[in-house]
mmCIF file of C-alpha atoms and ligand atoms in Angstrom:
data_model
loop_
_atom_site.group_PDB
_atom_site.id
_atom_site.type_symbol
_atom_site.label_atom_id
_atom_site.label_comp_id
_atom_site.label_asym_id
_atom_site.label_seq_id
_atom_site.Cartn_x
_atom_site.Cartn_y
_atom_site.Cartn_z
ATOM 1 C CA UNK A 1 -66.168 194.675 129.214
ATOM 2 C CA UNK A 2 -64.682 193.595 125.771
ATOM 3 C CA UNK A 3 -66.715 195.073 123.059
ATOM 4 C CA UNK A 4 -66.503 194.701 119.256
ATOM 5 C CA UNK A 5 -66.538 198.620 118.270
ATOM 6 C CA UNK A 6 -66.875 201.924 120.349
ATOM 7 C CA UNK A 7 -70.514 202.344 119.234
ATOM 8 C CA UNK A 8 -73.582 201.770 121.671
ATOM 9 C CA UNK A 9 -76.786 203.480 121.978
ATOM 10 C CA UNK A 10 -78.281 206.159 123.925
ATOM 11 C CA UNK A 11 -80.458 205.069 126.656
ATOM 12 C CA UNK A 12 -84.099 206.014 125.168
ATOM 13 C CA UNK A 13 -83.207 206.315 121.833
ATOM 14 C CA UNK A 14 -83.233 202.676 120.580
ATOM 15 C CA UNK A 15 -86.428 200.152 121.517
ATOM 16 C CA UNK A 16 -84.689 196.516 120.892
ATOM 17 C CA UNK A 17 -87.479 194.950 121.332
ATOM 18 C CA UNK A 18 -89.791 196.874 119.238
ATOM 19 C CA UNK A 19 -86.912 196.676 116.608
ATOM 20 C CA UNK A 20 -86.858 192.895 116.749
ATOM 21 C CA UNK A 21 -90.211 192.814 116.232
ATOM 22 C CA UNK A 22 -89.695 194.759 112.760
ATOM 23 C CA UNK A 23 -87.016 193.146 111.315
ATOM 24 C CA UNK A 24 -87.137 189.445 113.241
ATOM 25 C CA UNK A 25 -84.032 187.984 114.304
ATOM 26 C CA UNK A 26 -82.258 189.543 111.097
ATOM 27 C CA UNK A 27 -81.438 191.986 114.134
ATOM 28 C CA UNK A 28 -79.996 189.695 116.506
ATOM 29 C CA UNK A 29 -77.674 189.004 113.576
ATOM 30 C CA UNK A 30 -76.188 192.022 112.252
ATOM 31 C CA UNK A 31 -77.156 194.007 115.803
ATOM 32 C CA UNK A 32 -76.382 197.703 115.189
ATOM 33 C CA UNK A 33 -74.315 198.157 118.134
ATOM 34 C CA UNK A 34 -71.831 196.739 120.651
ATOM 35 C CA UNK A 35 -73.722 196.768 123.459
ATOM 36 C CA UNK A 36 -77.028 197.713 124.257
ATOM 37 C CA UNK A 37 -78.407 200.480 126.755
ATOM 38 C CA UNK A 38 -82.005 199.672 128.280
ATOM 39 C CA UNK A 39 -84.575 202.915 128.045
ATOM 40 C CA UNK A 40 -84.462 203.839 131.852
ATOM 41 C CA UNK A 41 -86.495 202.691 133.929
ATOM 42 C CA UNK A 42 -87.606 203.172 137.516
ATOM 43 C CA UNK A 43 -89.291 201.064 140.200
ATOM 44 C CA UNK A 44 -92.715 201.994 139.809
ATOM 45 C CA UNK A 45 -94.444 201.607 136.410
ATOM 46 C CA UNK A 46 -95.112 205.246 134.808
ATOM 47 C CA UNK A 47 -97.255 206.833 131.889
ATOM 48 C CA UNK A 48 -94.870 209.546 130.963
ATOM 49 C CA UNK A 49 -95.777 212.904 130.365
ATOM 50 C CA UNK A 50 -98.987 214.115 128.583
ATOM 51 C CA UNK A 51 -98.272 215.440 124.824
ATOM 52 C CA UNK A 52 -96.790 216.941 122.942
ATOM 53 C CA UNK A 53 -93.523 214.961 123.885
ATOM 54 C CA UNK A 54 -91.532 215.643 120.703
ATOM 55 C CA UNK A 55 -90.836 219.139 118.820
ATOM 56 C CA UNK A 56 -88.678 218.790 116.212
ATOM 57 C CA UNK A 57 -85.866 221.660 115.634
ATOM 58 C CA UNK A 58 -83.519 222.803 113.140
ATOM 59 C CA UNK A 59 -80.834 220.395 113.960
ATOM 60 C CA UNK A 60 -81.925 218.147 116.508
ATOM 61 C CA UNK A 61 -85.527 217.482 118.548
ATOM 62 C CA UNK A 62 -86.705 218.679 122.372
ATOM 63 C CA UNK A 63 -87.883 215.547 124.121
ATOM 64 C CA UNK A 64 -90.326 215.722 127.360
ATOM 65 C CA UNK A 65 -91.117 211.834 127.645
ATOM 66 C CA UNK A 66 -90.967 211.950 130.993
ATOM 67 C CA UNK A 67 -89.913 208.225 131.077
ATOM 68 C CA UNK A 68 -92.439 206.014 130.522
ATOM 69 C CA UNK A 69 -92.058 202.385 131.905
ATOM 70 C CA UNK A 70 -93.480 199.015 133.148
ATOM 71 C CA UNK A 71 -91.553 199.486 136.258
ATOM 72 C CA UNK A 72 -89.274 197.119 137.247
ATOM 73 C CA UNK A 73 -91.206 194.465 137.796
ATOM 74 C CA UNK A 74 -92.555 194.704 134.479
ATOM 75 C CA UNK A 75 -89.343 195.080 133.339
ATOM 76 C CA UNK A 76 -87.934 192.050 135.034
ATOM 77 C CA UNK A 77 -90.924 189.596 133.736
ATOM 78 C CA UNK A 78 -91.360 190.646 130.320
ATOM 79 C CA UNK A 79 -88.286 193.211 128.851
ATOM 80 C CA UNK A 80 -85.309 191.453 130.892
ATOM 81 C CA UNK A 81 -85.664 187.741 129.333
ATOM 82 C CA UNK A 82 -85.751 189.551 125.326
ATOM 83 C CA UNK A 83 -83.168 191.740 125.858
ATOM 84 C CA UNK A 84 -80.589 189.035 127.632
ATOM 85 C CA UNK A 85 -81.082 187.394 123.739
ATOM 86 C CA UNK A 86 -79.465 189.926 122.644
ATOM 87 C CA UNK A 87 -75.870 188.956 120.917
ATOM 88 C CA UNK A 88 -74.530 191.931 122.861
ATOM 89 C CA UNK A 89 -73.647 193.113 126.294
ATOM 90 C CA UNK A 90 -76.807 194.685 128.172
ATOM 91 C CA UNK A 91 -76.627 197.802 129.969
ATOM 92 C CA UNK A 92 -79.524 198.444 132.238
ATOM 93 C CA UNK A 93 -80.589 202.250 132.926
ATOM 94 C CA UNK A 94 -81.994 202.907 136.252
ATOM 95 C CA UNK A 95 -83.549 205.909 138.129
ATOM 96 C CA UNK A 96 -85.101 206.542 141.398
ATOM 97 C CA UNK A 97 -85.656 209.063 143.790
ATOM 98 C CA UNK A 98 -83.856 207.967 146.529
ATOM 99 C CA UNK A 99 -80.890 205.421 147.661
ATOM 100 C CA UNK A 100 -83.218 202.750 148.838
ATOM 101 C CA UNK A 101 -85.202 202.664 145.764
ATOM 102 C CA UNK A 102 -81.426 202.692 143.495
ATOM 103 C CA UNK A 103 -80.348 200.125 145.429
ATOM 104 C CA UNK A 104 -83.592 197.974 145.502
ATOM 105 C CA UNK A 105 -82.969 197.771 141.537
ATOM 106 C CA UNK A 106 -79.248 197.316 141.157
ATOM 107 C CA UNK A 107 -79.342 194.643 143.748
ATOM 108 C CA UNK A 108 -82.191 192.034 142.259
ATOM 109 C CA UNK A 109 -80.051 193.136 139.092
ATOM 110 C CA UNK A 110 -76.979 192.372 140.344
ATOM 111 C CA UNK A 111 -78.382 188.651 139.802
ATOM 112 C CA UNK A 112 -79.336 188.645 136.799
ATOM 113 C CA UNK A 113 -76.770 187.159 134.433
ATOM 114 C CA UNK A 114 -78.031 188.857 131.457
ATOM 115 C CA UNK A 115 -77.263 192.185 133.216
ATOM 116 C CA UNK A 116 -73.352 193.401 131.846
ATOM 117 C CA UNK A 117 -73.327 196.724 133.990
ATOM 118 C CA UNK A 118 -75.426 199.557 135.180
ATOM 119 C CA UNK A 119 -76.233 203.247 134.143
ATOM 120 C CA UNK A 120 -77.159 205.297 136.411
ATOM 121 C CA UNK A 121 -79.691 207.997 135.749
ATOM 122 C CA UNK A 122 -78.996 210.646 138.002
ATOM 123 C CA UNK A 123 -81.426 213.598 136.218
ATOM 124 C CA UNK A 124 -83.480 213.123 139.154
ATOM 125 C CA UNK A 125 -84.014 214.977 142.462
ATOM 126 C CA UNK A 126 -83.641 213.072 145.849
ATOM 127 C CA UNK A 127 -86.773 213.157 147.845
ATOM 128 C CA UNK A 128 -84.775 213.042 150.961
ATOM 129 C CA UNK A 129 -82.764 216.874 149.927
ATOM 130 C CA UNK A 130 -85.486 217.826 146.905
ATOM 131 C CA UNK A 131 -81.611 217.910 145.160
ATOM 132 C CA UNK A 132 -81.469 216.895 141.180
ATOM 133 C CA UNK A 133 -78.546 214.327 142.427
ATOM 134 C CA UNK A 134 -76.413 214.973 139.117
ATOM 135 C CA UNK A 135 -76.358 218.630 139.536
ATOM 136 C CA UNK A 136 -74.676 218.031 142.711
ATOM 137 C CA UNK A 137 -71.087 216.371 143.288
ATOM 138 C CA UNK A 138 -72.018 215.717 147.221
ATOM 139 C CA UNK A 139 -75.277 214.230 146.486
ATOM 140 C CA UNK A 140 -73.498 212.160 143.269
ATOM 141 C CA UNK A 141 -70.671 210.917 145.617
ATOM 142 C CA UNK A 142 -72.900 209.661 148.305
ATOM 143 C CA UNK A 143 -75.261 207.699 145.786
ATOM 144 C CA UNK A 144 -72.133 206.069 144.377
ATOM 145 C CA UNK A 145 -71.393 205.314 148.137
ATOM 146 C CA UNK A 146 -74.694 203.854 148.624
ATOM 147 C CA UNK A 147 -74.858 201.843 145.211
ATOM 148 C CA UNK A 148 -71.103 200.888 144.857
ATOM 149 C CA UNK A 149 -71.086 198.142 147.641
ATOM 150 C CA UNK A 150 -74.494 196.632 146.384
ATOM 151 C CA UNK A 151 -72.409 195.149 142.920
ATOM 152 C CA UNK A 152 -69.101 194.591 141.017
ATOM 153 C CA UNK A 153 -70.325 195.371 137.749
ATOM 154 C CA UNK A 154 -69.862 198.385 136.535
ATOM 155 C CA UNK A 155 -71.643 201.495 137.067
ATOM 156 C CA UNK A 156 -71.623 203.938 134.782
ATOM 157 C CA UNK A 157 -73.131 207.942 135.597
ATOM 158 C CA UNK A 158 -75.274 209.567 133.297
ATOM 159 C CA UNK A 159 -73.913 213.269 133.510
ATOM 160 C CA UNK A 160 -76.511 215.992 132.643
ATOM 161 C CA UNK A 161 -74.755 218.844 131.104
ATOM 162 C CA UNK A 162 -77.481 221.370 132.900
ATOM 163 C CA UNK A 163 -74.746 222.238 135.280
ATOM 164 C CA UNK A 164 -71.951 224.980 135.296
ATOM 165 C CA UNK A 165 -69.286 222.465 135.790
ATOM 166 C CA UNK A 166 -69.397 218.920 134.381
ATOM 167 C CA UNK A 167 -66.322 217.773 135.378
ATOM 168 C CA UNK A 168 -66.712 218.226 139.058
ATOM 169 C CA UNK A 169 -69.174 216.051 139.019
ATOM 170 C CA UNK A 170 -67.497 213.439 137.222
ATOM 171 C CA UNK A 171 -64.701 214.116 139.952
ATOM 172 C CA UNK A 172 -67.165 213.050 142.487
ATOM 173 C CA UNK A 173 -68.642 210.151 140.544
ATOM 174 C CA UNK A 174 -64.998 208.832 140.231
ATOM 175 C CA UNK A 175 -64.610 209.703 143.755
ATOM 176 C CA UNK A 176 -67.483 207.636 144.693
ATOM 177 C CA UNK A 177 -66.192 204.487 142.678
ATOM 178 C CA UNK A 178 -67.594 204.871 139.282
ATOM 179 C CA UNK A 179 -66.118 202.744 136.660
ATOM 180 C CA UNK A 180 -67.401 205.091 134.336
ATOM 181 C CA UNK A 181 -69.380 208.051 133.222
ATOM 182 C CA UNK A 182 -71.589 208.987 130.292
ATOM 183 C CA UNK A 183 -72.149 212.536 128.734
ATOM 184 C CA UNK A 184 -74.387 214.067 127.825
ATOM 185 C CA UNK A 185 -77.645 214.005 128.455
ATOM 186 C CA UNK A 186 -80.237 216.586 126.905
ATOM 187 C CA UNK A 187 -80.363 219.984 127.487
ATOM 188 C CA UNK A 188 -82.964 222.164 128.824
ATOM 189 C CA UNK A 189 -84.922 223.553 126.302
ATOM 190 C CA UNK A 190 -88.692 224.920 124.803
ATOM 191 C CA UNK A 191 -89.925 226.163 122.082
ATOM 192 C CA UNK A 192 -93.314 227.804 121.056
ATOM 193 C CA UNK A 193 -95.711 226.751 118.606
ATOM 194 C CA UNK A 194 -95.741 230.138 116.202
ATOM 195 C CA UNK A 195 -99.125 228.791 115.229
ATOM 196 C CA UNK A 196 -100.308 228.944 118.926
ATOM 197 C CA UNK A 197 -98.284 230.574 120.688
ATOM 198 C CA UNK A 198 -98.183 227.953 123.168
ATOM 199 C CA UNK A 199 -95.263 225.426 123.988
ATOM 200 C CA UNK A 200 -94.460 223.577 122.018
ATOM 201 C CA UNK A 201 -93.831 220.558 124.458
ATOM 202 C CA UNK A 202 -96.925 219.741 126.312
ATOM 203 C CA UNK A 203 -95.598 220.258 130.167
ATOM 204 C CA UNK A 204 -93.764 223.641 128.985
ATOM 205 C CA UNK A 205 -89.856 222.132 128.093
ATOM 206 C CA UNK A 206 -87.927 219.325 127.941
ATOM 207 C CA UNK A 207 -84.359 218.552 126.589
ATOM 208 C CA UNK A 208 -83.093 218.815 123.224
ATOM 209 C CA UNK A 209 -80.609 216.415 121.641
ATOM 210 C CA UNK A 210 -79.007 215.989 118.006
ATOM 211 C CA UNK A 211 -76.336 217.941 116.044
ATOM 212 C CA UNK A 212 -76.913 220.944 117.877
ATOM 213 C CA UNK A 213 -76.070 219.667 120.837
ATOM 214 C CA UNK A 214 -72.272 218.149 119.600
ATOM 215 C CA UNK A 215 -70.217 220.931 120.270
ATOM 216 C CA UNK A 216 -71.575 221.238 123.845
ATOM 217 C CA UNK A 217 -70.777 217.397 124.209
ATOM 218 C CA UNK A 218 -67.286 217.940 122.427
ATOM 219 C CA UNK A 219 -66.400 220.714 125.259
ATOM 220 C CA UNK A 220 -67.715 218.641 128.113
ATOM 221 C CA UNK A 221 -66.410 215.314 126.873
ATOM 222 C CA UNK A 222 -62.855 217.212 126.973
ATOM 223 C CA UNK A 223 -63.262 219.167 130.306
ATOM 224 C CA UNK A 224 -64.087 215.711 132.132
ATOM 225 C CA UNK A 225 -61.430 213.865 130.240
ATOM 226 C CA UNK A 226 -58.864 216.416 131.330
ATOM 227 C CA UNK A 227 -60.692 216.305 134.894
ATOM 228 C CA UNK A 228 -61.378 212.808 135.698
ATOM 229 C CA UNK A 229 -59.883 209.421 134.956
ATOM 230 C CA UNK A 230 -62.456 206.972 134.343
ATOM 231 C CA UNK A 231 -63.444 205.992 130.889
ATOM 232 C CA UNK A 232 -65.781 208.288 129.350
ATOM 233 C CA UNK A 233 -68.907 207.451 126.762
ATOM 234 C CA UNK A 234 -69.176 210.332 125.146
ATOM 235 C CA UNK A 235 -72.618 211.164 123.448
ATOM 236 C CA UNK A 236 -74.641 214.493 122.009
ATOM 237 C CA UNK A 237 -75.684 214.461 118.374
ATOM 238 C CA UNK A 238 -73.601 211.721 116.959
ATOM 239 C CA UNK A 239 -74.803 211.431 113.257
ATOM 240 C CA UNK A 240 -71.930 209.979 111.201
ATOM 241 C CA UNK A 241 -68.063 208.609 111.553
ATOM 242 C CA UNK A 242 -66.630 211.376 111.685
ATOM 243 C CA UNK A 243 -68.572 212.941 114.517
ATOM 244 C CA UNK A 244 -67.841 209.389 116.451
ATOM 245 C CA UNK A 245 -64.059 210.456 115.537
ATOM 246 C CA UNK A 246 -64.409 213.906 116.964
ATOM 247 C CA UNK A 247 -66.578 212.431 120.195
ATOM 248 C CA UNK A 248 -63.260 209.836 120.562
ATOM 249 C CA UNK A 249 -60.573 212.419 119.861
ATOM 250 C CA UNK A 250 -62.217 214.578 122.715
ATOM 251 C CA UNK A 251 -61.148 211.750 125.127
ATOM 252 C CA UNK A 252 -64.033 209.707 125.272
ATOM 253 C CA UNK A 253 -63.543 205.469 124.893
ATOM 254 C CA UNK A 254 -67.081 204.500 123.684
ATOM 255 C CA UNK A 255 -69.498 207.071 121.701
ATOM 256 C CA UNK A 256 -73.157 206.709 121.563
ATOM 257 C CA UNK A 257 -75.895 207.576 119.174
ATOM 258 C CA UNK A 258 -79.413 208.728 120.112
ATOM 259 C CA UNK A 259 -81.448 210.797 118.318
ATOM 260 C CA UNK A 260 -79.423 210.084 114.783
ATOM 261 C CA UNK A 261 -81.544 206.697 115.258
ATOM 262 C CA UNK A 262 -85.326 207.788 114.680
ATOM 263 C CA UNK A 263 -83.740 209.119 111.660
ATOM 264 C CA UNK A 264 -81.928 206.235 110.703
ATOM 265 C CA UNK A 265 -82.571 202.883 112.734
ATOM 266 C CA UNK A 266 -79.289 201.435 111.433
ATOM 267 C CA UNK A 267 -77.307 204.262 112.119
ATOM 268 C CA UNK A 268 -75.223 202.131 115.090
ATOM 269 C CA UNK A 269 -73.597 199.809 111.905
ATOM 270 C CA UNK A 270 -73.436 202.826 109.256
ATOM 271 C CA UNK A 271 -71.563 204.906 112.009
ATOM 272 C CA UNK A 272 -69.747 202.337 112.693
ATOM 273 C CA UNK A 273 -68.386 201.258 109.665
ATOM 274 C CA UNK A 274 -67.831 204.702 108.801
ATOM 275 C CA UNK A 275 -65.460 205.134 111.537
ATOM 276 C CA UNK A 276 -63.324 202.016 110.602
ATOM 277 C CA UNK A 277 -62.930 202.941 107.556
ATOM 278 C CA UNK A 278 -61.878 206.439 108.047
ATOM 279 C CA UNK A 279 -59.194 204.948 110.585
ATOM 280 C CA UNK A 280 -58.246 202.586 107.847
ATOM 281 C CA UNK A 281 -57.475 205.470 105.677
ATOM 282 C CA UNK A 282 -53.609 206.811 105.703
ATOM 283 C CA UNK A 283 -54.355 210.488 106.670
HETATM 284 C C1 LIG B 1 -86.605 210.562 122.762
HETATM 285 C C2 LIG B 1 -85.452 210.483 123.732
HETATM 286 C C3 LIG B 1 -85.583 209.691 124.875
HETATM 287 C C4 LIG B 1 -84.530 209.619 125.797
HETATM 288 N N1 LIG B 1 -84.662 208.828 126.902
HETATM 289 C C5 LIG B 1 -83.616 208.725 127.773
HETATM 290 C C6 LIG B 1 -83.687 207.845 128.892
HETATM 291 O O1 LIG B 1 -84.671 207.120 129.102
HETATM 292 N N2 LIG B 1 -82.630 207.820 129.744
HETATM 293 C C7 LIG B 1 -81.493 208.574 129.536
HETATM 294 O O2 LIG B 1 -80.553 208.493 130.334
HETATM 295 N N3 LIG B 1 -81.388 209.394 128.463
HETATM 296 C C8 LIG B 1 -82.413 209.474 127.583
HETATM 297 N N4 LIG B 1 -82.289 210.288 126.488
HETATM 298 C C9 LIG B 1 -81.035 211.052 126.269
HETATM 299 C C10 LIG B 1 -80.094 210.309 125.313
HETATM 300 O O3 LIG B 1 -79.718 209.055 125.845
HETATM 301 C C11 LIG B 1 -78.817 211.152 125.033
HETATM 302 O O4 LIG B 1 -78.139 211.369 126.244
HETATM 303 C C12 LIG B 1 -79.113 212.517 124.408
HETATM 304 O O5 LIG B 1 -80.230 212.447 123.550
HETATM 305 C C13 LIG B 1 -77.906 213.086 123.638
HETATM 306 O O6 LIG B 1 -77.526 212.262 122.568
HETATM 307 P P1 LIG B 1 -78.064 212.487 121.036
HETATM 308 O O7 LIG B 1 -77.884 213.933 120.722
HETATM 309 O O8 LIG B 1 -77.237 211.570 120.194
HETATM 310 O O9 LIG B 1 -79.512 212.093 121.053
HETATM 311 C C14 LIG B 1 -83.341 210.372 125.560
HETATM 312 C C15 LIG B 1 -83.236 211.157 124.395
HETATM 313 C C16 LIG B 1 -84.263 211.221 123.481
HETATM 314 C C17 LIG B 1 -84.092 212.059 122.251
#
């Protein structure tokens, strides 16, 4: 894939089609990133998880959305045809809790000429072994075995960083025929309401994301570069050019922004321009 600058989104992060319906097709225009990364989404339509979903922290946020979505028929009839307008490549995000239901997706998507590649969400246990798939290289190889003859775009593995060793599972992702992975995902996390003393995040914890999260994505990003050979997008607090510098200089090809947009919805183009112009400058 040929894109115009190293900046995408984060999967979840980023609702093109609410944003288009905020600032009209000035967005399709002056789009704040070089290709676009669907929220996930599963098979089955789901509500998400009851509130409180969002707990804001020092320097970043916990998330439990629990991934709300039309499902993918929904998804197909009404979110596939708007975001194949977009002026950039589209990345879908997938999930599922089993091979069958992976490969139900990435096949009818295979189709689809609006689709550019695939990321695959692999947060998510298999019914089959009651295994969270990306916590486990033998469960990661033999989804990519499953997925990888299904289509010859590329698939790209979400890596959660919940693990002791990142990089072997990138290993196995490569091993499985991966044409890329991305890192990182959130990170487990909770926090208490002093007010209440309850959680602060209705079902007890979810992950948290933002700055405090970089320098866990900077050592990751560089133990899977130095591990594994397949390009890396490298994501985990991204707020500004310089942090995309640091996120590229760790080894990774593309670099991501999530929660830097609910902040700032054109953060894609500011971090972006901030990063050519610092590699502009003679250091
Ligand atoms: C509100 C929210 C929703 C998210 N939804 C998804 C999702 O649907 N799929 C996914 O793979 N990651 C999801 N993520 C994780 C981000 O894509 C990203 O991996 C993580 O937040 C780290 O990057 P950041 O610190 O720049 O946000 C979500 C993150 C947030 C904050």
């Amino acid at each position: 894939m040929e894109l115009r600058s190293p900046v995408i989104n984060a999967s979840g992060t980023f609702d093109a089609i609410a944003a288009r319906g905020v600032y009209g097709d000035a967005l399709l225009k002056e789009f704040p990133f070089s290709a676009f990364v669907s929220k996930t989404i599963t098979l089955e339509p789901r509500a998400g998880n009851e509130p409180q979903r969002i707990w804001e922290t020092p320097a970043g946020m916990i998330n439990s959305i629990g991934l709300p979505n039309k499902g993918f028929e929904g998804f197909i009839a009404e979110d596939l045809p708007q975001l194949g307008e977009l002026p950039v490549p589209l990345i879908v995000s997938v999930m599922a809790t089993g091979h069958e239901d992976f490969g139900r997706m990435v096949s009818a998507l295979d189709e689809r000429e609006e689709v550019a590649a695939f990321e695959l969400n692999v947060s998510c246990p298999n019914v089959h072994s009651g295994l969270i798939v990306g916590e486990q290289p033998a469960e990661t190889v033999a989804l990519l075995e499953a997925l990888r003859p299904l289509t010859q775009k590329p698939l790209i593995v979400k890596l959660t960083p919940n693990v002791a060793d990142p990089a072997a599972v990138a290993v196995a992702a490569e091993e499985g025929g991966a044409d890329a992975v991305s890192l990182i995902n959130t990170m487990k996390a909770a926090a208490i309401d002093p007010a209440t003393g309850k959680p602060g995040i209705g079902v007890g914890q979810g992950g948290l994301s933002g700055p405090a999260v970089r320098p866990i994505a900077i050592a990751q990003v560089r133990a899977v570069a130095a591990a594994a050979g397949v390009p890396i997008v490298g994501m985990g607090g991204v707020s500004s050019g310089a942090d995309a510098r640091e996120m590229l200089a760790a080894g990774a090809t593309l670099v991501a922004v999530g929660t830097e947009n609910f902040r700032d919805p054109r953060a894609g183009d500011r971090i972006t321009k901030e990063l050519f112009e610092q590699s502009a400058r003679p250091t």
